[in-house]
XYZ file of C-alpha atoms in Angstrom:
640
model
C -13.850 15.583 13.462
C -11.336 17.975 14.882
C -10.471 21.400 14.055
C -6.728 21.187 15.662
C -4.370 21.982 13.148
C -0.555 20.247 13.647
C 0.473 21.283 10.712
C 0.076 24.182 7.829
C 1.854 24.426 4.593
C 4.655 27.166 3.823
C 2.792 30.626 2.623
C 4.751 30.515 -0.684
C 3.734 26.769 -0.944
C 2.340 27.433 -4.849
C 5.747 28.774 -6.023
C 7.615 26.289 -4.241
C 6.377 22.840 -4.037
C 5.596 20.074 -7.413
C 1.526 20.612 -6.610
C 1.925 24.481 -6.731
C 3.662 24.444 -9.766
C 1.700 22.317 -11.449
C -1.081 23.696 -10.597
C -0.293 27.486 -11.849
C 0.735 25.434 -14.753
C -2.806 24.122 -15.639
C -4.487 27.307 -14.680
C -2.346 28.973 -17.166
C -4.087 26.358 -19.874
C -6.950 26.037 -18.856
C -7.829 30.041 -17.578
C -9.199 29.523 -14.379
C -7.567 29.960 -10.932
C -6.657 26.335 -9.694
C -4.185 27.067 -7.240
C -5.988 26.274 -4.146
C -6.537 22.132 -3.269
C -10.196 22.799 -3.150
C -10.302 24.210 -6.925
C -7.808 21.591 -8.261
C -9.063 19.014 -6.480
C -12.307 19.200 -7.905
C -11.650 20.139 -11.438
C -9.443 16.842 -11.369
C -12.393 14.843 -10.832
C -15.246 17.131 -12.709
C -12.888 16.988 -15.579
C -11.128 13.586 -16.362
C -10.521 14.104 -19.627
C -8.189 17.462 -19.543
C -6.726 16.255 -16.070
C -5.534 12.921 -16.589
C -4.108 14.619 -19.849
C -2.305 17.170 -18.725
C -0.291 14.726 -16.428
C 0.286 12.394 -19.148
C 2.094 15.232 -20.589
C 3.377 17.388 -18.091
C 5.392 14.536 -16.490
C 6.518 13.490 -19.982
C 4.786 10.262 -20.486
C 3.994 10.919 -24.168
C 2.816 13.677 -26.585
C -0.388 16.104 -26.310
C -3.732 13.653 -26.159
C -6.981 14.661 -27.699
C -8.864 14.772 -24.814
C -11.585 12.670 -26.232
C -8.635 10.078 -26.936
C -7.642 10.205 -23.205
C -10.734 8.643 -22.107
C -13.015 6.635 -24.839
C -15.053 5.117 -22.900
C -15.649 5.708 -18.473
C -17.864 2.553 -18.003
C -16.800 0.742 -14.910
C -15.010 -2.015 -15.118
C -14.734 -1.392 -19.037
C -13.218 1.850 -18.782
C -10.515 2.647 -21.938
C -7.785 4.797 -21.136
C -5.395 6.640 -23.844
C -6.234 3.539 -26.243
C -4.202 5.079 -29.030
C -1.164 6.040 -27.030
C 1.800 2.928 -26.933
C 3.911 2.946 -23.372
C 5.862 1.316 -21.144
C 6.568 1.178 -17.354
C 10.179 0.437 -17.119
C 11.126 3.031 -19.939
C 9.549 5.643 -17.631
C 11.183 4.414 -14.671
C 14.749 4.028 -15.874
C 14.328 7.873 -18.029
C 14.599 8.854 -14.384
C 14.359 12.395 -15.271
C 16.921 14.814 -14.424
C 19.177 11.809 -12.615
C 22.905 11.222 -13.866
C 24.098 8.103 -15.079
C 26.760 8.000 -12.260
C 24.315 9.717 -9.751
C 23.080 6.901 -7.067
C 19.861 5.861 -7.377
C 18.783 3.027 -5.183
C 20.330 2.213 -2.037
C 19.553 -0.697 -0.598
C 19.393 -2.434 3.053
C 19.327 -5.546 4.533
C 19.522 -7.894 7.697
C 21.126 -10.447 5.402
C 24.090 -8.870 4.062
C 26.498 -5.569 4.098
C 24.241 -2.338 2.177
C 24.277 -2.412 -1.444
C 24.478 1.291 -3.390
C 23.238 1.205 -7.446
C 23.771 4.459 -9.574
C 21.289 4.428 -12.745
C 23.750 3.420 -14.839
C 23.872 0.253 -12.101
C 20.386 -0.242 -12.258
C 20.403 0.004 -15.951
C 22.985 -2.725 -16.426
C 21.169 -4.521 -14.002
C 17.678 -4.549 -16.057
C 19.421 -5.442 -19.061
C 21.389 -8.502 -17.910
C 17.842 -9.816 -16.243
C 16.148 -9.425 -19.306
C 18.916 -10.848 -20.953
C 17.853 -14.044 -18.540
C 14.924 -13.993 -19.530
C 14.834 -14.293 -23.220
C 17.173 -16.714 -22.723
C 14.518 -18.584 -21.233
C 12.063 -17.733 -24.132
C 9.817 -15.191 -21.511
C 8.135 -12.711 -24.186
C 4.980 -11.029 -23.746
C 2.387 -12.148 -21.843
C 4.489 -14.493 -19.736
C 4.187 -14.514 -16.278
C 7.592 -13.787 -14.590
C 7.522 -14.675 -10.334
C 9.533 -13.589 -8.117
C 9.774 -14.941 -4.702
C 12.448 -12.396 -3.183
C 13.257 -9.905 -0.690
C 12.667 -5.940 -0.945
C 16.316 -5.763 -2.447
C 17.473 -3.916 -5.604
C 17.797 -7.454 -7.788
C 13.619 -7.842 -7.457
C 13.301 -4.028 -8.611
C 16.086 -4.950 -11.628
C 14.559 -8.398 -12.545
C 10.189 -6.375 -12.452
C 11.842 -3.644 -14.680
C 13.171 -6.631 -16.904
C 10.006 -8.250 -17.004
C 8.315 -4.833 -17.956
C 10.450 -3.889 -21.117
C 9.699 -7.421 -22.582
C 6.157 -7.309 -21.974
C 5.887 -10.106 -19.587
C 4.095 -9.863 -16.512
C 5.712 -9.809 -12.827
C 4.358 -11.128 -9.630
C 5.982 -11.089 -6.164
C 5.831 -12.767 -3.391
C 8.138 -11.812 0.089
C 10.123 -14.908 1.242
C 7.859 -14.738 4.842
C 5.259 -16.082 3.154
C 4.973 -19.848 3.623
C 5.052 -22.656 0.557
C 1.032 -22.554 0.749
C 0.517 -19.158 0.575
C 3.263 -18.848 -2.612
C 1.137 -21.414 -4.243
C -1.968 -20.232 -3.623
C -0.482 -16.921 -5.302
C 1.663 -17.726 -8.089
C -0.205 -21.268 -9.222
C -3.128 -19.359 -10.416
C -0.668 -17.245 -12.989
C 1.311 -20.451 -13.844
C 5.456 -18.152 -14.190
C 7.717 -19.561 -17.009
C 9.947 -18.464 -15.024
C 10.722 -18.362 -10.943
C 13.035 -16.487 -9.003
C 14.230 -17.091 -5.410
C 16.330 -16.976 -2.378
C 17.564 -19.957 -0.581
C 16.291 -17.879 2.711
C 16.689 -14.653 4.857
C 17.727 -12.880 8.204
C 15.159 -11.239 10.077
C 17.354 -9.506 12.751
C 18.922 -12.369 13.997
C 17.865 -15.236 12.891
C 18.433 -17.163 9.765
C 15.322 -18.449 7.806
C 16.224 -21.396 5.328
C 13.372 -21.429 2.593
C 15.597 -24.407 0.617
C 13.011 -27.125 1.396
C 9.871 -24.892 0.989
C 11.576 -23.807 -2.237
C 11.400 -27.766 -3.312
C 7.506 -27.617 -2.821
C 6.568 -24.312 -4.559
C 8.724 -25.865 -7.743
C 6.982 -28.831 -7.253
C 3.432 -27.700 -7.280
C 4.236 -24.675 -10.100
C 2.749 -26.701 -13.094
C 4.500 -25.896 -16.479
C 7.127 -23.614 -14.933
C 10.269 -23.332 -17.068
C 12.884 -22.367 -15.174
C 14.270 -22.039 -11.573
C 16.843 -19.070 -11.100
C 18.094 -18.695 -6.900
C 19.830 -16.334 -5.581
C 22.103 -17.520 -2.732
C 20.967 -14.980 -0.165
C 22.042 -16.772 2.683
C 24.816 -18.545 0.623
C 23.221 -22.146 0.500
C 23.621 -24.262 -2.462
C 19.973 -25.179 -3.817
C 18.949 -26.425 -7.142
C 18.232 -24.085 -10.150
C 20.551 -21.715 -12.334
C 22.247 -19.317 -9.941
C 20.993 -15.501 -10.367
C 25.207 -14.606 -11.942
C 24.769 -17.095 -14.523
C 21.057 -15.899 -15.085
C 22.351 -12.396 -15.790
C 25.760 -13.306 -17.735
C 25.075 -11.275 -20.146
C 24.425 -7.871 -20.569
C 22.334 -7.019 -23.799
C 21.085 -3.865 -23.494
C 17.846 -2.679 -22.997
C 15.076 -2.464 -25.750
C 11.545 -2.174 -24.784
C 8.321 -3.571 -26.127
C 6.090 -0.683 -26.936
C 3.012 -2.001 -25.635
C -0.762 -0.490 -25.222
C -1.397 1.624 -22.259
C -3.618 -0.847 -20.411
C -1.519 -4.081 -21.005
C -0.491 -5.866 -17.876
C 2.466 -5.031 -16.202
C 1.971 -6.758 -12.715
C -0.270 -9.086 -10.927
C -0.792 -7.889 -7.171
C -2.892 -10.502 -4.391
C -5.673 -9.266 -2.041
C -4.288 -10.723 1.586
C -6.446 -14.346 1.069
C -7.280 -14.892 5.427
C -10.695 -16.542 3.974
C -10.423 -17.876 0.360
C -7.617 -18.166 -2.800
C -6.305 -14.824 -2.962
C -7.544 -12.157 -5.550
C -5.107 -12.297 -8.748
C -5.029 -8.290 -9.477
C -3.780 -7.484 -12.419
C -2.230 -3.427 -13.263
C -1.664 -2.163 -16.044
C 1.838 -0.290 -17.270
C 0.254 3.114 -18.039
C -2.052 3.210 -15.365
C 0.706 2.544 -12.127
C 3.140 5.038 -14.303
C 0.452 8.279 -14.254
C -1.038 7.155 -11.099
C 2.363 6.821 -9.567
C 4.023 10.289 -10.783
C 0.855 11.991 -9.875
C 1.185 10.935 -6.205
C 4.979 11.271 -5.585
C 5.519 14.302 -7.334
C 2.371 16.510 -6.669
C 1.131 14.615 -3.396
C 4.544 13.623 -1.376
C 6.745 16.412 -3.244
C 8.894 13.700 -4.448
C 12.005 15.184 -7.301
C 15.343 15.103 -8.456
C 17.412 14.719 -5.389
C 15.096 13.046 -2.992
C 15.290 9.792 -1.120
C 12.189 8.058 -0.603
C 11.487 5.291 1.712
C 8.665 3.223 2.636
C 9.070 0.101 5.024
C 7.266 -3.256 2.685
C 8.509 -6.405 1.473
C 7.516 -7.075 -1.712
C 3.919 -9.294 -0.759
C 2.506 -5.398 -0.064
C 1.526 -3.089 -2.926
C 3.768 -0.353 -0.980
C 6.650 -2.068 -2.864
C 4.858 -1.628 -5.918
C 4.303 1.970 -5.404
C 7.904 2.699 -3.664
C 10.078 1.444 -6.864
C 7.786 4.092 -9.323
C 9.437 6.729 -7.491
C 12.270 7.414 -10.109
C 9.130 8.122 -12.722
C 9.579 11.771 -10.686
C 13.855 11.508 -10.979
C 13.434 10.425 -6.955
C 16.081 7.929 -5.662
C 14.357 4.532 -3.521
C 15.554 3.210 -0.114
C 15.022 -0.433 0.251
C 15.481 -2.344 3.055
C 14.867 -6.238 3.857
C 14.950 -7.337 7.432
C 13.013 -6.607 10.884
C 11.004 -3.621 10.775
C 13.252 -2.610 14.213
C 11.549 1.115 15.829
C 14.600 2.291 16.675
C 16.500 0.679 14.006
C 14.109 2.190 10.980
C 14.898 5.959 12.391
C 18.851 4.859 12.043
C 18.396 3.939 8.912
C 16.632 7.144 7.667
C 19.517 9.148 9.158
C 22.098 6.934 7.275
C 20.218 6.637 3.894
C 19.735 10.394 3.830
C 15.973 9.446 3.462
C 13.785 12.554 2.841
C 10.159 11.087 2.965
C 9.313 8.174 5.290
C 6.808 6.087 4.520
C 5.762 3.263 7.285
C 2.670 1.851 9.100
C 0.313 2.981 11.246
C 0.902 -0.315 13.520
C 4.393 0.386 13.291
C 3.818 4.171 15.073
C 1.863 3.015 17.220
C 4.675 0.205 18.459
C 7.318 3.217 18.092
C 5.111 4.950 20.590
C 4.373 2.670 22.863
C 8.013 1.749 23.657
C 8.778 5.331 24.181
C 11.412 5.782 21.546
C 11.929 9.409 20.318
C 13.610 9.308 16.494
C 13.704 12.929 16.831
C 15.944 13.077 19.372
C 18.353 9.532 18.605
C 18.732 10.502 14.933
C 19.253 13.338 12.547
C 16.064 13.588 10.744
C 16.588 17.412 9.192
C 16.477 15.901 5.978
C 12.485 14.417 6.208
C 10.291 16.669 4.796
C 7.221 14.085 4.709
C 6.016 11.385 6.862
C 3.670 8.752 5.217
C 1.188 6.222 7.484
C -0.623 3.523 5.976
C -2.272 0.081 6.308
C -4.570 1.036 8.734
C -6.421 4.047 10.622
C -3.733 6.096 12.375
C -5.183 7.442 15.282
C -5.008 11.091 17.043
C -2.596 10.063 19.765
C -0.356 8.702 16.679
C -0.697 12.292 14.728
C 0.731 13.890 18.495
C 3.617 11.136 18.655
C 4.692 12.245 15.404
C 5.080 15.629 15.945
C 6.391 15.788 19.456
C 8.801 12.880 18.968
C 9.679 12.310 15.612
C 9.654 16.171 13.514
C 7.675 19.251 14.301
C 8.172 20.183 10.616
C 7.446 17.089 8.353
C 4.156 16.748 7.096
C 2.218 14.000 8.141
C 0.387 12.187 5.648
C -1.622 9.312 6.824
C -2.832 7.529 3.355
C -5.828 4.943 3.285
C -5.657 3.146 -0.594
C -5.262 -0.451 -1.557
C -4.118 -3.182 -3.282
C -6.561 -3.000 -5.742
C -5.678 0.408 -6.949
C -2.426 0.003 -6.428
C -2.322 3.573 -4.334
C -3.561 5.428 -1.916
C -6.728 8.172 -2.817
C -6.989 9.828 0.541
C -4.197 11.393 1.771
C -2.609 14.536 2.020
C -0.778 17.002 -0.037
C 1.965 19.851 0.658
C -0.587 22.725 0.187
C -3.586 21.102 2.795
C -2.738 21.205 6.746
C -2.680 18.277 8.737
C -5.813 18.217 10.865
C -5.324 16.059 13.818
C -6.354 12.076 13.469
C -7.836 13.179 9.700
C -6.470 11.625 6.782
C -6.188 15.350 5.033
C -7.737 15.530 1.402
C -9.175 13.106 -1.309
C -6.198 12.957 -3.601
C -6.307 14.181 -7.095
C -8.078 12.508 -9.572
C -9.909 10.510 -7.189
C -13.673 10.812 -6.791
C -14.397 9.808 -3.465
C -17.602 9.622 -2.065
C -19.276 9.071 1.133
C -22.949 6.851 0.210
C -25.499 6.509 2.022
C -27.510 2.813 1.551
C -29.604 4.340 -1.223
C -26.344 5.835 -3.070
C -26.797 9.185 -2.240
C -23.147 11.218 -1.380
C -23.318 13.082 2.258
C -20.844 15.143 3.545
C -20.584 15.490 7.398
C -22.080 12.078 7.901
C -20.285 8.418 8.028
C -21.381 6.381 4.893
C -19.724 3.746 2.187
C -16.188 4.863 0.883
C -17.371 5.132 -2.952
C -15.156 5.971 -6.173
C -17.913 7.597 -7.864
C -15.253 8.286 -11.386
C -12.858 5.686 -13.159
C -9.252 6.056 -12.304
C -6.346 4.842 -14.683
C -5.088 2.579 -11.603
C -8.090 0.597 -11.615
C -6.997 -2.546 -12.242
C -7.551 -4.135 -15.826
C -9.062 -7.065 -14.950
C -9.085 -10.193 -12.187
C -6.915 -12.850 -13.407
C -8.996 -15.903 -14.221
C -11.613 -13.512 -14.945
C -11.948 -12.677 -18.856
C -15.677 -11.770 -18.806
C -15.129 -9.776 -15.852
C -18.012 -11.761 -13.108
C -15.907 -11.840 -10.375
C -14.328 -8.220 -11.099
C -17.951 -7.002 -11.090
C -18.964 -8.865 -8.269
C -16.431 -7.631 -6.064
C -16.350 -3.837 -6.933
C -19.749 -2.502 -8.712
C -22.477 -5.013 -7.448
C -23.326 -2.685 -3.966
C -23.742 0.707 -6.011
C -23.913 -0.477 -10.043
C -21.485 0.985 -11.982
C -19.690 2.685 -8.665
C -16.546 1.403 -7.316
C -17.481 0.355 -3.600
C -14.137 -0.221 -1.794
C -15.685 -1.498 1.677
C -14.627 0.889 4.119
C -16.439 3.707 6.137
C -16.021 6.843 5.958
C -16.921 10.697 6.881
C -15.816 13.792 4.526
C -15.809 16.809 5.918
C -16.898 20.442 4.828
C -13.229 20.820 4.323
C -12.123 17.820 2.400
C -10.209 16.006 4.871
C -11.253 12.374 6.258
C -11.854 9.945 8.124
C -11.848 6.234 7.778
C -14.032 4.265 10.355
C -12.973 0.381 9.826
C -13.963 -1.741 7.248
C -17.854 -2.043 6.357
C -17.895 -5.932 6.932
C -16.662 -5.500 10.569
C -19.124 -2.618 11.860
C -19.527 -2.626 15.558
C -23.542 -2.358 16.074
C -24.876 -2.401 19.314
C -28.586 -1.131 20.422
C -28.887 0.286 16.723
C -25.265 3.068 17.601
C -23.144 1.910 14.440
C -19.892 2.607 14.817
C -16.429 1.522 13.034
C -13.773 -0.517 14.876
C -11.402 2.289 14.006
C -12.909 4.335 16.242
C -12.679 1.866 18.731
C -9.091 1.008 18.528
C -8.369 4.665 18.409
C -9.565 5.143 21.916
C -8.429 1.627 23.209
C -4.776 1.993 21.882
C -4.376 5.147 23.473
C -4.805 4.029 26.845
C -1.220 3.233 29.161
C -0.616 0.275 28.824
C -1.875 -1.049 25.583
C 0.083 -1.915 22.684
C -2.772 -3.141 19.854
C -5.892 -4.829 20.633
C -8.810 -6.563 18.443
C -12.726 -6.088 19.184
C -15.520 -8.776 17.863
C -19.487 -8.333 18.588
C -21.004 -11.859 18.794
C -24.364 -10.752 17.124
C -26.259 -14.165 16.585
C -29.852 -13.979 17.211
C -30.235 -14.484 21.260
C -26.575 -13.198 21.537
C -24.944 -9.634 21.577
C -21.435 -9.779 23.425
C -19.190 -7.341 22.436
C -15.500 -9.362 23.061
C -12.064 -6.958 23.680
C -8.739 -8.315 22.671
C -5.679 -6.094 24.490
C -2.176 -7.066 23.653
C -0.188 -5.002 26.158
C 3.124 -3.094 26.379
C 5.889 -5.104 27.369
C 5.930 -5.059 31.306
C 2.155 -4.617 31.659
C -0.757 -6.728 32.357
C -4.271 -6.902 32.247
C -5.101 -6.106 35.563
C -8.591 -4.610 37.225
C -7.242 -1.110 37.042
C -5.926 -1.403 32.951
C -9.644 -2.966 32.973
C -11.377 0.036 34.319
C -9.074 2.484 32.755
C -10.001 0.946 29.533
C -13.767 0.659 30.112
C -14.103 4.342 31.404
C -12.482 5.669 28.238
C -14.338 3.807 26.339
C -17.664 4.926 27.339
C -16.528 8.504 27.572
C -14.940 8.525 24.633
C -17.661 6.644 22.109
C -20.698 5.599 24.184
C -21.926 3.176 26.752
C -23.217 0.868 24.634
C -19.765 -0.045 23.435
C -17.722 -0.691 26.499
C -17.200 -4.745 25.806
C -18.602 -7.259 27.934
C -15.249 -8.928 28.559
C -11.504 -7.727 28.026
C -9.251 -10.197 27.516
C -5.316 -10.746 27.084
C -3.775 -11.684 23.990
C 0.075 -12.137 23.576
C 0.114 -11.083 20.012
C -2.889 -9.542 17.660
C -3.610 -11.654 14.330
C -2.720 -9.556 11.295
C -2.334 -10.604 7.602
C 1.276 -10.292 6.041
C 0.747 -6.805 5.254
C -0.806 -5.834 8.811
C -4.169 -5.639 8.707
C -6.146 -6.794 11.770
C -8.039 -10.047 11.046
C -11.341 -9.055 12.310
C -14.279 -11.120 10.310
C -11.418 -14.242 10.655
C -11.216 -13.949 14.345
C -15.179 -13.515 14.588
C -15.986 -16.886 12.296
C -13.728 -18.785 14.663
C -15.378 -17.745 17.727
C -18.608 -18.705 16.582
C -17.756 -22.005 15.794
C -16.409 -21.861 12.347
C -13.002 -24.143 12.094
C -9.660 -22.128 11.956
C -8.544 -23.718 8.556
C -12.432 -22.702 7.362
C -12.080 -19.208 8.369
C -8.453 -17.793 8.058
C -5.530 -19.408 5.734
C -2.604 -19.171 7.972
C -0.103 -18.814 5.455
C -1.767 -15.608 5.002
C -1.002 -14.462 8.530
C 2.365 -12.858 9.934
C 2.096 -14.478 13.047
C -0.441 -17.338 12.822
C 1.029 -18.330 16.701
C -1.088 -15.122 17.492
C -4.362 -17.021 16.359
C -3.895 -19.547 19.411
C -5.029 -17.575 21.875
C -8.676 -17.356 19.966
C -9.253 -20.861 19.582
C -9.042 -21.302 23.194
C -11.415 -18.638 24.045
């Protein structure tokens, strides 16, 4: 770990930012200096109880909670949050505290059509002719309500509808192929579907008309078909006008705090996708704890982060008016030149992307910070996978000097990210900065023991609210058990590595199931890529160590910048760096060139696929390829 700072908060950060004020706030109740990350940090996670109930009511969720009535009971997975306490996501979101009716709210961008600007009042209309639609179509609680449609501000108006009534949402982004919709949505069985004839992804026009025929098809007891004519074909189903004819008003359900509210998918490369299901009061206090007090998120911001809505980021994005924030969407090609354009236009103030997409913004040598007027961005969010140190320095010489950098490591299911960073920690180069409030993470070693200083299991050693409520499918909770609390019993095991420091800050080695081991030196393929992708030459690039008794090759994957080749000297630059950088032991035994490097829809690498296929395993045994963005990219693997 590094002690080179990039970035250090403003002295008078406690008077002046959400986290400072909220956290002279609490000290004020509770008597104790908690004005420092460090103190608050850990009183959020020695002290559930009072925490999670102050933010209930200092964001204005509900009224004072005995504390003992904030959390009965902190069993994992049978945790019961606030279970006297009624609630309701979209209420929260549409209060949109301290926004105007006429004030805009969402603004909205697409490659498919001209930009689209709602005020709340807009949005508000727009919820209550949706849910209009839907009682029309007898959805009440408990129904499942899908939605296979675009990032644009109809999918946030038709989840908010869903919400009020009760029903549950699920979304799928129109990339996603007919198999991998119905590998999604048939599990929940929607009354109800929602869809676009097709899309534009820079370019080019994708019709979805005939896949839409299929999902319908294999949807058993769906009710009703509603399209929206995104690329202005006529398809069968009730048109999304006539669907919301009628504007109602808005009434909503008052529900319990843990009833569902959506149903998120893990990605699904080796088996039916993980049905996740979140619950209304645990995405609303989880949500307005991170944009407020982590991203400094309020009345007057604009906050953007590039998803379509098959990624949880979409999820988390539309929450942000639970702080009085305004949301940028945008549906189309996730252009690095383009994306910087759009955050001058949209007046964007916190910019939330991958750490793939950095990484391509760097290696094509654009410089935002110089091709658009970024003065507004006062935070800069990475996720989706490690972003390494040569990514923190392209940041801040070529994009801001001044904007934090947070890179965020979460997941789907939490619904949010728990290491991150916060506008009163620095930003220590390639570290993911602090363990977010709230969240007890842990570094284990294999006999459950927390280390600091030392690489172990990524642990959540305390329940959070955004735990999900169950698996759907799953009412005994087997498979929820089995997939989270088996490893450490009773301790949320997330499957990552990772190393805490002294300090607090982090960092995240790879995933646990894809450990590079060679000669008994462990080490985590983020590490690897870290030094690999910062090599000349390199654009992304996949590792896999063959490690079947009587074999131990350790295989390199390079896609390269456009213009470059694998040659010897890329070969040897590569190899050196690698075993000055990490060790000797881990320079591969063969580097190889890739066009393209598999990732799942939301852009994770597809390591343990990749591996099963070049030991022999059959590509439809190992990776579903509806699950991939690119499954062209897979070709080059079955060949090798």
């Amino acid at each position: 770990m590094t002690n080179e700072v990039l970035w250090l908060p403003r002295t008078d950060a406690v008077e002046t930012t959400n986290i400072g004020r909220f956290s002279q706030w609490l000290s004020r109740r509770e008597e104790r200096d908690l004005t420092s990350y460090p103190a608050l940090w850990q009183y959020s996670v020695d002290h559930l109880r009072p925490f999670w109930g102050s933010l209930w009511e200092y964001f204005g969720l509900g009224a004072t909670v005995p504390e003992h009535r904030v959390l009965a009971d902190e069993s994992m997975p049978d945790t019961v949050w606030f279970p006297d306490e009624t609630f309701n996501y979209a209420r929260a979101v549409l209060t949109a505290p301290g926004v105007a009716d006429d004030d805009v709210l969402v603004r909205g961008y697409s490659d498919t059509r001209d930009p689209v600007e709602w005020t709340l009042a807009d949005l508000r209309e727009a919820v209550a002719r949706a849910r209009a639609g839907l009682v029309a179509h007898g959805v009440h609680r408990g129904d499942r309500v899908a939605a296979w449609m675009p990032n644009i501000p109809e999918t946030f108006a038709l989840m908010l509808a869903s919400a009020s009534l009760g029903a549950v949402f699920s979304s799928c982004a129109p990339e996603f192929g007919a198999k991998a919709v119905l590998d999604r949505f048939a599990q929940i069985e929607p009354k109800v579907l929602v869809a676009v004839d097709g899309y534009k992804y820079g370019a080019k026009s994708i019709d979805r008309t005939a896949d839409l025929k299929r999902v319908v098809r294999g949807l058993e007891g769906l009710g009703a078909l509603v399209t929206l004519p995104y690329l202005g074909t006529e398809v069968e189903g009730e048109t999304w006008d006539r669907f919301c004819a009628y504007d109602e008003g808005v009434e909503f359900e008052a529900l319990t705090f843990d009833h569902p509210l959506y149903i998120l998918y893990s990605s699904g490369t080796t088996g039916l996708p993980k049905a996740i299901v979140h619950s209304h009061g645990g995405m609303a206090i989880e949500h307005a704890k991170m944009h407020s007090l982590h991203h400094d998120l309020g009345v007057g911001d604009r906050f953007f982060w590039y998803s379509t809505t098959g990624w949880m980021m979409w999820n988390y994005l539309v929450s942000a008016p639970i702080v009085g924030a305004g949301v940028v969407l945008f549906d189309g090609m996730p252009d690095p030149a383009g994306m910087w354009r759009l955050a001058e236009e949209s007046g964007t103030t916190f910019f939330g992307t991958s750490a793939p997409f950095l990484m391509a913004c760097r290696s094509r040598g654009i410089k935002p910070g110089e091709e658009a007027d970024l003065s507004r961005l006062h935070g800069i969010g990475s996720t989706g996978a490690p972003l390494p140190a040569v990514g923190f320095d392209y940041v801040y010489e070529s994009i801001s000097a001044t904007a934090q950098l947070q890179s965020l490591s979460g997941g789907t299911d939490l619904c949010t990210g728990f290491i991150g960073g916060a506008p009163t920690v620095p930003v220590w180069r390639g570290e993911l900065s602090c363990r977010c409030l709230g969240a007890d993470v842990q570094a284990f070693d294999p006999e459950g023991r927390p280390h600091i200083g030392r690489e172990g299991e990524l642990v959540i050693a305390s329940p959070m609210p955004s735990m999900p409520v169950g698996l759907w499918g799953d009412p005994l909770k087997h498979r929820y058990r089995d997939t989270y609390l088996t490893d450490f019993p009773g301790i949320w095991r997330h499957g990552d590595w990772i190393t805490i420091s002294d300090r607090g800050s982090a960092v995240i080695s790879g995933r646990s199931d894809a450990t590079l081991n060679r000669g008994g030196v462990r080490m985590g393929t983020a590490e690897f890529y870290a030094v690999v992708e910062a090599v000349e030459g390199v654009a992304d690039s996949l590792v896999v160590h063959l490690d079947d008794p009587g074999q131990d090759r350790l295989l390199l994957y390079v896609a390269c910048t456009e213009g470059t080749v694998l040659d010897d000297d890329l070969r040897r630059r590569i190899t050196a760096a690698l075993r000055e950088q990490l060790s000797p032991r881990h320079v591969p035994d063969e580097v190889r060139q890739v066009p393209a490097i598999p990732r799942t829809l939301s852009g994770k690498k597809v390591e343990v696929p990749v591996k099963k296929i070049l030991k022999g395993v059959k590509p439809e045994e190992a990776v579903d390829k509806d699950a991939l963005a690119d499954p062209e990219a897979l070709r080059a693997f079955l060949r090798a």
